[in-house]
Amino acid sequence: MPVRNKADLEAVGGTVRGPVGSLAEVRVGVRNGGPGALPASVRVEFTVPRGTTVVSAPYEFERDEEVIDQDCRALAADGTPLTSASEKQPGARRYRCTARAGAVGTTTTFPFTLRIDRGGHHSGGRVTVSGGDAGRASHDTTTANDIARVAVSVWPGPSWATPGHYVAAAIVLAVLALLALLVVWRRKRSH
């Protein structure tokens, strides 16, 4: 008899980009690659890359008010969840999130804001996914993609120099160059 609800859990990683001292968001999670839906929850474990610090992790104040566990919890050094979630749960080296992977093609991600603390090579960042409900097997069809990297790309510049600032600066420079060409062209026409 075929196993129902077979699904391929795919870890979703990303790249943190910016100069030393800057803040960058990375979204980590899981994708259901099919061929079937996944009714059980999925455990997503995020190991923070060395050379970075989490300054903001997923946190919903309303869940604490209603005494409902957070979707993401910081982990202690021994791998157990911290006894209580504190707002934004900053500073931990590992986090465990619970995702509901659901229908085929569904991607569930969790936003983490990292500060890039130093330049050089950053390693160790990864996302690992597994069936989160011991009572219901996930029937993951391919385990080779259950781990994804979280890379860090550091470039020189001040901490405020994020990709958006570089794009804005490039646009301003292009407009100024166009204006300079227009002025030169008008002077040549007037002579």
PDB file of C-alpha atoms in Angstrom:
ATOM      1  CA  MET A   1       0.000   0.000   0.000  1.00  0.00           C
ATOM      2  CA  PRO A   2       1.559   3.390  -0.953  1.00  0.00           C
ATOM      3  CA  VAL A   3       2.341   5.897   1.766  1.00  0.00           C
ATOM      4  CA  ARG A   4      -0.056   8.831   1.703  1.00  0.00           C
ATOM      5  CA  ASN A   5       1.114  12.402   2.021  1.00  0.00           C
ATOM      6  CA  LYS A   6       4.640  11.877   0.743  1.00  0.00           C
ATOM      7  CA  ALA A   7       6.371  15.210   0.475  1.00  0.00           C
ATOM      8  CA  ASP A   8       9.842  16.515  -0.221  1.00  0.00           C
ATOM      9  CA  LEU A   9      10.856  18.935   2.551  1.00  0.00           C
ATOM     10  CA  GLU A  10      13.323  21.482   1.172  1.00  0.00           C
ATOM     11  CA  ALA A  11      15.289  23.736   3.522  1.00  0.00           C
ATOM     12  CA  VAL A  12      15.253  27.432   2.561  1.00  0.00           C
ATOM     13  CA  GLY A  13      18.414  29.414   3.378  1.00  0.00           C
ATOM     14  CA  GLY A  14      19.696  32.754   2.154  1.00  0.00           C
ATOM     15  CA  THR A  15      22.508  35.282   2.100  1.00  0.00           C
ATOM     16  CA  VAL A  16      23.072  38.208   4.457  1.00  0.00           C
ATOM     17  CA  ARG A  17      24.695  41.124   2.590  1.00  0.00           C
ATOM     18  CA  GLY A  18      26.235  44.359   3.810  1.00  0.00           C
ATOM     19  CA  PRO A  19      29.252  46.070   5.354  1.00  0.00           C
ATOM     20  CA  VAL A  20      30.458  45.436   8.898  1.00  0.00           C
ATOM     21  CA  GLY A  21      28.037  46.933  11.422  1.00  0.00           C
ATOM     22  CA  SER A  22      25.024  46.858   9.107  1.00  0.00           C
ATOM     23  CA  LEU A  23      21.730  45.077   9.715  1.00  0.00           C
ATOM     24  CA  ALA A  24      20.344  42.670   7.125  1.00  0.00           C
ATOM     25  CA  GLU A  25      17.300  40.423   7.037  1.00  0.00           C
ATOM     26  CA  VAL A  26      17.413  36.773   6.077  1.00  0.00           C
ATOM     27  CA  ARG A  27      14.301  34.606   5.688  1.00  0.00           C
ATOM     28  CA  VAL A  28      14.801  30.939   6.568  1.00  0.00           C
ATOM     29  CA  GLY A  29      12.268  28.150   6.366  1.00  0.00           C
ATOM     30  CA  VAL A  30      10.892  25.191   4.458  1.00  0.00           C
ATOM     31  CA  ARG A  31       9.310  24.496   1.073  1.00  0.00           C
ATOM     32  CA  ASN A  32       7.050  21.536   0.320  1.00  0.00           C
ATOM     33  CA  GLY A  33       8.400  20.160  -2.950  1.00  0.00           C
ATOM     34  CA  GLY A  34       5.573  17.611  -3.281  1.00  0.00           C
ATOM     35  CA  PRO A  35       4.251  15.377  -4.621  1.00  0.00           C
ATOM     36  CA  GLY A  36       1.790  15.359  -1.713  1.00  0.00           C
ATOM     37  CA  ALA A  37       0.510  17.704   0.976  1.00  0.00           C
ATOM     38  CA  LEU A  38       2.063  17.587   4.419  1.00  0.00           C
ATOM     39  CA  PRO A  39      -0.478  17.657   7.256  1.00  0.00           C
ATOM     40  CA  ALA A  40       2.048  17.441  10.107  1.00  0.00           C
ATOM     41  CA  SER A  41       4.167  20.324  11.345  1.00  0.00           C
ATOM     42  CA  VAL A  42       7.794  20.688  10.291  1.00  0.00           C
ATOM     43  CA  ARG A  43      10.720  21.619  12.519  1.00  0.00           C
ATOM     44  CA  VAL A  44      12.997  24.324  11.094  1.00  0.00           C
ATOM     45  CA  GLU A  45      16.266  24.789  12.972  1.00  0.00           C
ATOM     46  CA  PHE A  46      18.379  27.866  12.207  1.00  0.00           C
ATOM     47  CA  THR A  47      22.046  28.030  13.190  1.00  0.00           C
ATOM     48  CA  VAL A  48      23.292  31.630  13.065  1.00  0.00           C
ATOM     49  CA  PRO A  49      26.468  32.213  10.992  1.00  0.00           C
ATOM     50  CA  ARG A  50      29.604  33.036  12.982  1.00  0.00           C
ATOM     51  CA  GLY A  51      30.532  36.714  12.809  1.00  0.00           C
ATOM     52  CA  THR A  52      26.890  37.823  13.023  1.00  0.00           C
ATOM     53  CA  THR A  53      24.416  38.465  15.854  1.00  0.00           C
ATOM     54  CA  VAL A  54      20.632  38.119  15.779  1.00  0.00           C
ATOM     55  CA  VAL A  55      19.093  41.458  16.742  1.00  0.00           C
ATOM     56  CA  SER A  56      15.506  40.474  15.917  1.00  0.00           C
ATOM     57  CA  ALA A  57      13.801  37.080  15.651  1.00  0.00           C
ATOM     58  CA  PRO A  58      10.170  36.227  14.895  1.00  0.00           C
ATOM     59  CA  TYR A  59       8.029  37.117  17.893  1.00  0.00           C
ATOM     60  CA  GLU A  60       4.317  37.783  18.293  1.00  0.00           C
ATOM     61  CA  PHE A  61       3.320  39.640  21.450  1.00  0.00           C
ATOM     62  CA  GLU A  62      -0.290  38.426  21.088  1.00  0.00           C
ATOM     63  CA  ARG A  63       0.814  34.798  21.464  1.00  0.00           C
ATOM     64  CA  ASP A  64       2.329  35.547  24.873  1.00  0.00           C
ATOM     65  CA  GLU A  65      -0.876  37.350  25.903  1.00  0.00           C
ATOM     66  CA  GLU A  66      -2.935  34.283  25.004  1.00  0.00           C
ATOM     67  CA  VAL A  67      -0.341  31.865  26.458  1.00  0.00           C
ATOM     68  CA  ILE A  68       0.273  30.269  23.051  1.00  0.00           C
ATOM     69  CA  ASP A  69       3.783  29.096  22.258  1.00  0.00           C
ATOM     70  CA  GLN A  70       5.754  31.184  19.759  1.00  0.00           C
ATOM     71  CA  ASP A  71       6.405  29.723  16.282  1.00  0.00           C
ATOM     72  CA  CYS A  72      10.139  30.384  16.832  1.00  0.00           C
ATOM     73  CA  ARG A  73      12.073  29.922  20.037  1.00  0.00           C
ATOM     74  CA  ALA A  74      15.691  30.609  20.879  1.00  0.00           C
ATOM     75  CA  LEU A  75      17.593  27.510  21.965  1.00  0.00           C
ATOM     76  CA  ALA A  76      19.970  27.145  24.886  1.00  0.00           C
ATOM     77  CA  ALA A  77      23.447  25.691  24.318  1.00  0.00           C
ATOM     78  CA  ASP A  78      22.116  22.158  25.012  1.00  0.00           C
ATOM     79  CA  GLY A  79      19.432  22.504  22.318  1.00  0.00           C
ATOM     80  CA  THR A  80      16.437  22.947  24.620  1.00  0.00           C
ATOM     81  CA  PRO A  81      14.117  25.920  24.046  1.00  0.00           C
ATOM     82  CA  LEU A  82      14.598  28.818  26.424  1.00  0.00           C
ATOM     83  CA  THR A  83      12.054  28.678  29.244  1.00  0.00           C
ATOM     84  CA  SER A  84      10.298  31.846  28.160  1.00  0.00           C
ATOM     85  CA  ALA A  85      10.323  33.770  24.940  1.00  0.00           C
ATOM     86  CA  SER A  86      11.471  37.344  25.335  1.00  0.00           C
ATOM     87  CA  GLU A  87      10.540  39.962  22.804  1.00  0.00           C
ATOM     88  CA  LYS A  88      12.526  39.445  19.609  1.00  0.00           C
ATOM     89  CA  GLN A  89      14.709  36.813  21.367  1.00  0.00           C
ATOM     90  CA  PRO A  90      18.017  38.405  20.364  1.00  0.00           C
ATOM     91  CA  GLY A  91      21.479  37.007  20.726  1.00  0.00           C
ATOM     92  CA  ALA A  92      20.985  33.222  20.620  1.00  0.00           C
ATOM     93  CA  ARG A  93      23.131  31.081  18.311  1.00  0.00           C
ATOM     94  CA  ARG A  94      20.327  28.654  17.383  1.00  0.00           C
ATOM     95  CA  TYR A  95      16.564  28.920  16.918  1.00  0.00           C
ATOM     96  CA  ARG A  96      13.853  26.312  16.382  1.00  0.00           C
ATOM     97  CA  CYS A  97      10.706  27.242  14.469  1.00  0.00           C
ATOM     98  CA  THR A  98       7.557  25.256  13.752  1.00  0.00           C
ATOM     99  CA  ALA A  99       6.162  25.497  10.230  1.00  0.00           C
ATOM    100  CA  ARG A 100       3.070  24.068   8.665  1.00  0.00           C
ATOM    101  CA  ALA A 101       4.358  23.090   5.209  1.00  0.00           C
ATOM    102  CA  GLY A 102       0.867  22.237   3.925  1.00  0.00           C
ATOM    103  CA  ALA A 103       0.108  22.029   0.202  1.00  0.00           C
ATOM    104  CA  VAL A 104       2.580  21.249  -2.564  1.00  0.00           C
ATOM    105  CA  GLY A 105       4.632  24.321  -3.471  1.00  0.00           C
ATOM    106  CA  THR A 106       3.958  26.063  -0.159  1.00  0.00           C
ATOM    107  CA  THR A 107       6.932  27.928   1.317  1.00  0.00           C
ATOM    108  CA  THR A 108       6.962  29.038   4.934  1.00  0.00           C
ATOM    109  CA  THR A 109       9.738  31.413   6.027  1.00  0.00           C
ATOM    110  CA  PHE A 110      10.675  33.201   9.219  1.00  0.00           C
ATOM    111  CA  PRO A 111      12.428  36.626   9.195  1.00  0.00           C
ATOM    112  CA  PHE A 112      15.602  37.131  11.228  1.00  0.00           C
ATOM    113  CA  THR A 113      17.536  40.406  11.328  1.00  0.00           C
ATOM    114  CA  LEU A 114      21.292  39.915  11.721  1.00  0.00           C
ATOM    115  CA  ARG A 115      24.030  42.420  12.467  1.00  0.00           C
ATOM    116  CA  ILE A 116      27.289  41.767  10.626  1.00  0.00           C
ATOM    117  CA  ASP A 117      29.871  42.050  13.402  1.00  0.00           C
ATOM    118  CA  ARG A 118      33.120  41.496  11.511  1.00  0.00           C
ATOM    119  CA  GLY A 119      34.581  41.097   8.050  1.00  0.00           C
ATOM    120  CA  GLY A 120      36.240  38.027   6.631  1.00  0.00           C
ATOM    121  CA  HIS A 121      34.930  34.514   6.131  1.00  0.00           C
ATOM    122  CA  HIS A 122      31.680  33.633   7.910  1.00  0.00           C
ATOM    123  CA  SER A 123      30.688  30.002   8.191  1.00  0.00           C
ATOM    124  CA  GLY A 124      28.387  27.716  10.086  1.00  0.00           C
ATOM    125  CA  GLY A 125      25.083  29.319   9.100  1.00  0.00           C
ATOM    126  CA  ARG A 126      22.523  26.730   8.120  1.00  0.00           C
ATOM    127  CA  VAL A 127      18.870  25.736   8.115  1.00  0.00           C
ATOM    128  CA  THR A 128      17.869  22.143   8.866  1.00  0.00           C
ATOM    129  CA  VAL A 129      14.328  20.815   8.384  1.00  0.00           C
ATOM    130  CA  SER A 130      12.725  17.645   9.757  1.00  0.00           C
ATOM    131  CA  GLY A 131       9.324  16.244  10.631  1.00  0.00           C
ATOM    132  CA  GLY A 132       8.228  18.097  13.756  1.00  0.00           C
ATOM    133  CA  ASP A 133       5.517  15.777  15.033  1.00  0.00           C
ATOM    134  CA  ALA A 134       6.836  12.535  16.515  1.00  0.00           C
ATOM    135  CA  GLY A 135       3.356  10.965  16.251  1.00  0.00           C
ATOM    136  CA  ARG A 136       3.060  11.595  12.496  1.00  0.00           C
ATOM    137  CA  ALA A 137       5.872  10.741  10.117  1.00  0.00           C
ATOM    138  CA  SER A 138       6.707  13.399   7.528  1.00  0.00           C
ATOM    139  CA  HIS A 139       7.482  10.805   4.812  1.00  0.00           C
ATOM    140  CA  ASP A 140      10.185  13.102   3.425  1.00  0.00           C
ATOM    141  CA  THR A 141      10.987  11.710  -0.028  1.00  0.00           C
ATOM    142  CA  THR A 142      14.442  13.318  -0.396  1.00  0.00           C
ATOM    143  CA  THR A 143      16.658  14.026   2.603  1.00  0.00           C
ATOM    144  CA  ALA A 144      19.556  15.475   0.567  1.00  0.00           C
ATOM    145  CA  ASN A 145      17.905  18.935   0.509  1.00  0.00           C
ATOM    146  CA  ASP A 146      16.983  19.072   4.208  1.00  0.00           C
ATOM    147  CA  ILE A 147      19.934  21.383   4.915  1.00  0.00           C
ATOM    148  CA  ALA A 148      20.527  24.813   3.324  1.00  0.00           C
ATOM    149  CA  ARG A 149      23.343  27.302   3.882  1.00  0.00           C
ATOM    150  CA  VAL A 150      22.975  30.784   5.306  1.00  0.00           C
ATOM    151  CA  ALA A 151      25.890  32.716   3.837  1.00  0.00           C
ATOM    152  CA  VAL A 152      27.281  36.153   4.673  1.00  0.00           C
ATOM    153  CA  SER A 153      28.578  38.508   1.976  1.00  0.00           C
ATOM    154  CA  VAL A 154      30.566  41.379   3.509  1.00  0.00           C
ATOM    155  CA  TRP A 155      31.637  44.374   1.445  1.00  0.00           C
ATOM    156  CA  PRO A 156      33.631  47.460   2.418  1.00  0.00           C
ATOM    157  CA  GLY A 157      31.894  50.648   3.401  1.00  0.00           C
ATOM    158  CA  PRO A 158      30.098  52.288   6.304  1.00  0.00           C
ATOM    159  CA  SER A 159      27.391  50.351   8.159  1.00  0.00           C
ATOM    160  CA  TRP A 160      24.606  52.438   6.610  1.00  0.00           C
ATOM    161  CA  ALA A 161      25.709  51.480   3.081  1.00  0.00           C
ATOM    162  CA  THR A 162      23.062  48.862   2.379  1.00  0.00           C
ATOM    163  CA  PRO A 163      22.112  47.679  -1.147  1.00  0.00           C
ATOM    164  CA  GLY A 164      19.263  50.215  -1.251  1.00  0.00           C
ATOM    165  CA  HIS A 165      21.659  53.081  -0.589  1.00  0.00           C
ATOM    166  CA  TYR A 166      23.958  51.937  -3.402  1.00  0.00           C
ATOM    167  CA  VAL A 167      21.019  51.762  -5.828  1.00  0.00           C
ATOM    168  CA  ALA A 168      19.863  55.252  -4.804  1.00  0.00           C
ATOM    169  CA  ALA A 169      23.408  56.627  -5.207  1.00  0.00           C
ATOM    170  CA  ALA A 170      23.705  55.047  -8.671  1.00  0.00           C
ATOM    171  CA  ILE A 171      20.419  56.637  -9.753  1.00  0.00           C
ATOM    172  CA  VAL A 172      21.467  60.071  -8.463  1.00  0.00           C
ATOM    173  CA  LEU A 173      24.828  59.814 -10.254  1.00  0.00           C
ATOM    174  CA  ALA A 174      23.112  58.776 -13.506  1.00  0.00           C
ATOM    175  CA  VAL A 175      20.725  61.761 -13.291  1.00  0.00           C
ATOM    176  CA  LEU A 176      23.622  64.161 -12.579  1.00  0.00           C
ATOM    177  CA  ALA A 177      25.605  62.776 -15.544  1.00  0.00           C
ATOM    178  CA  LEU A 178      22.564  63.198 -17.775  1.00  0.00           C
ATOM    179  CA  LEU A 179      22.116  66.799 -16.608  1.00  0.00           C
ATOM    180  CA  ALA A 180      25.803  67.542 -17.247  1.00  0.00           C
ATOM    181  CA  LEU A 181      25.508  66.149 -20.779  1.00  0.00           C
ATOM    182  CA  LEU A 182      22.395  68.263 -21.352  1.00  0.00           C
ATOM    183  CA  VAL A 183      24.211  71.442 -20.212  1.00  0.00           C
ATOM    184  CA  VAL A 184      27.177  70.712 -22.507  1.00  0.00           C
ATOM    185  CA  TRP A 185      24.852  70.000 -25.444  1.00  0.00           C
ATOM    186  CA  ARG A 186      22.899  73.276 -24.901  1.00  0.00           C
ATOM    187  CA  ARG A 187      26.119  75.309 -24.747  1.00  0.00           C
ATOM    188  CA  LYS A 188      27.317  73.814 -28.032  1.00  0.00           C
ATOM    189  CA  ARG A 189      23.975  74.583 -29.695  1.00  0.00           C
ATOM    190  CA  SER A 190      23.961  78.196 -28.492  1.00  0.00           C
ATOM    191  CA  HIS A 191      27.423  78.965 -29.974  1.00  0.00           C
TER     192      HIS A 191
END
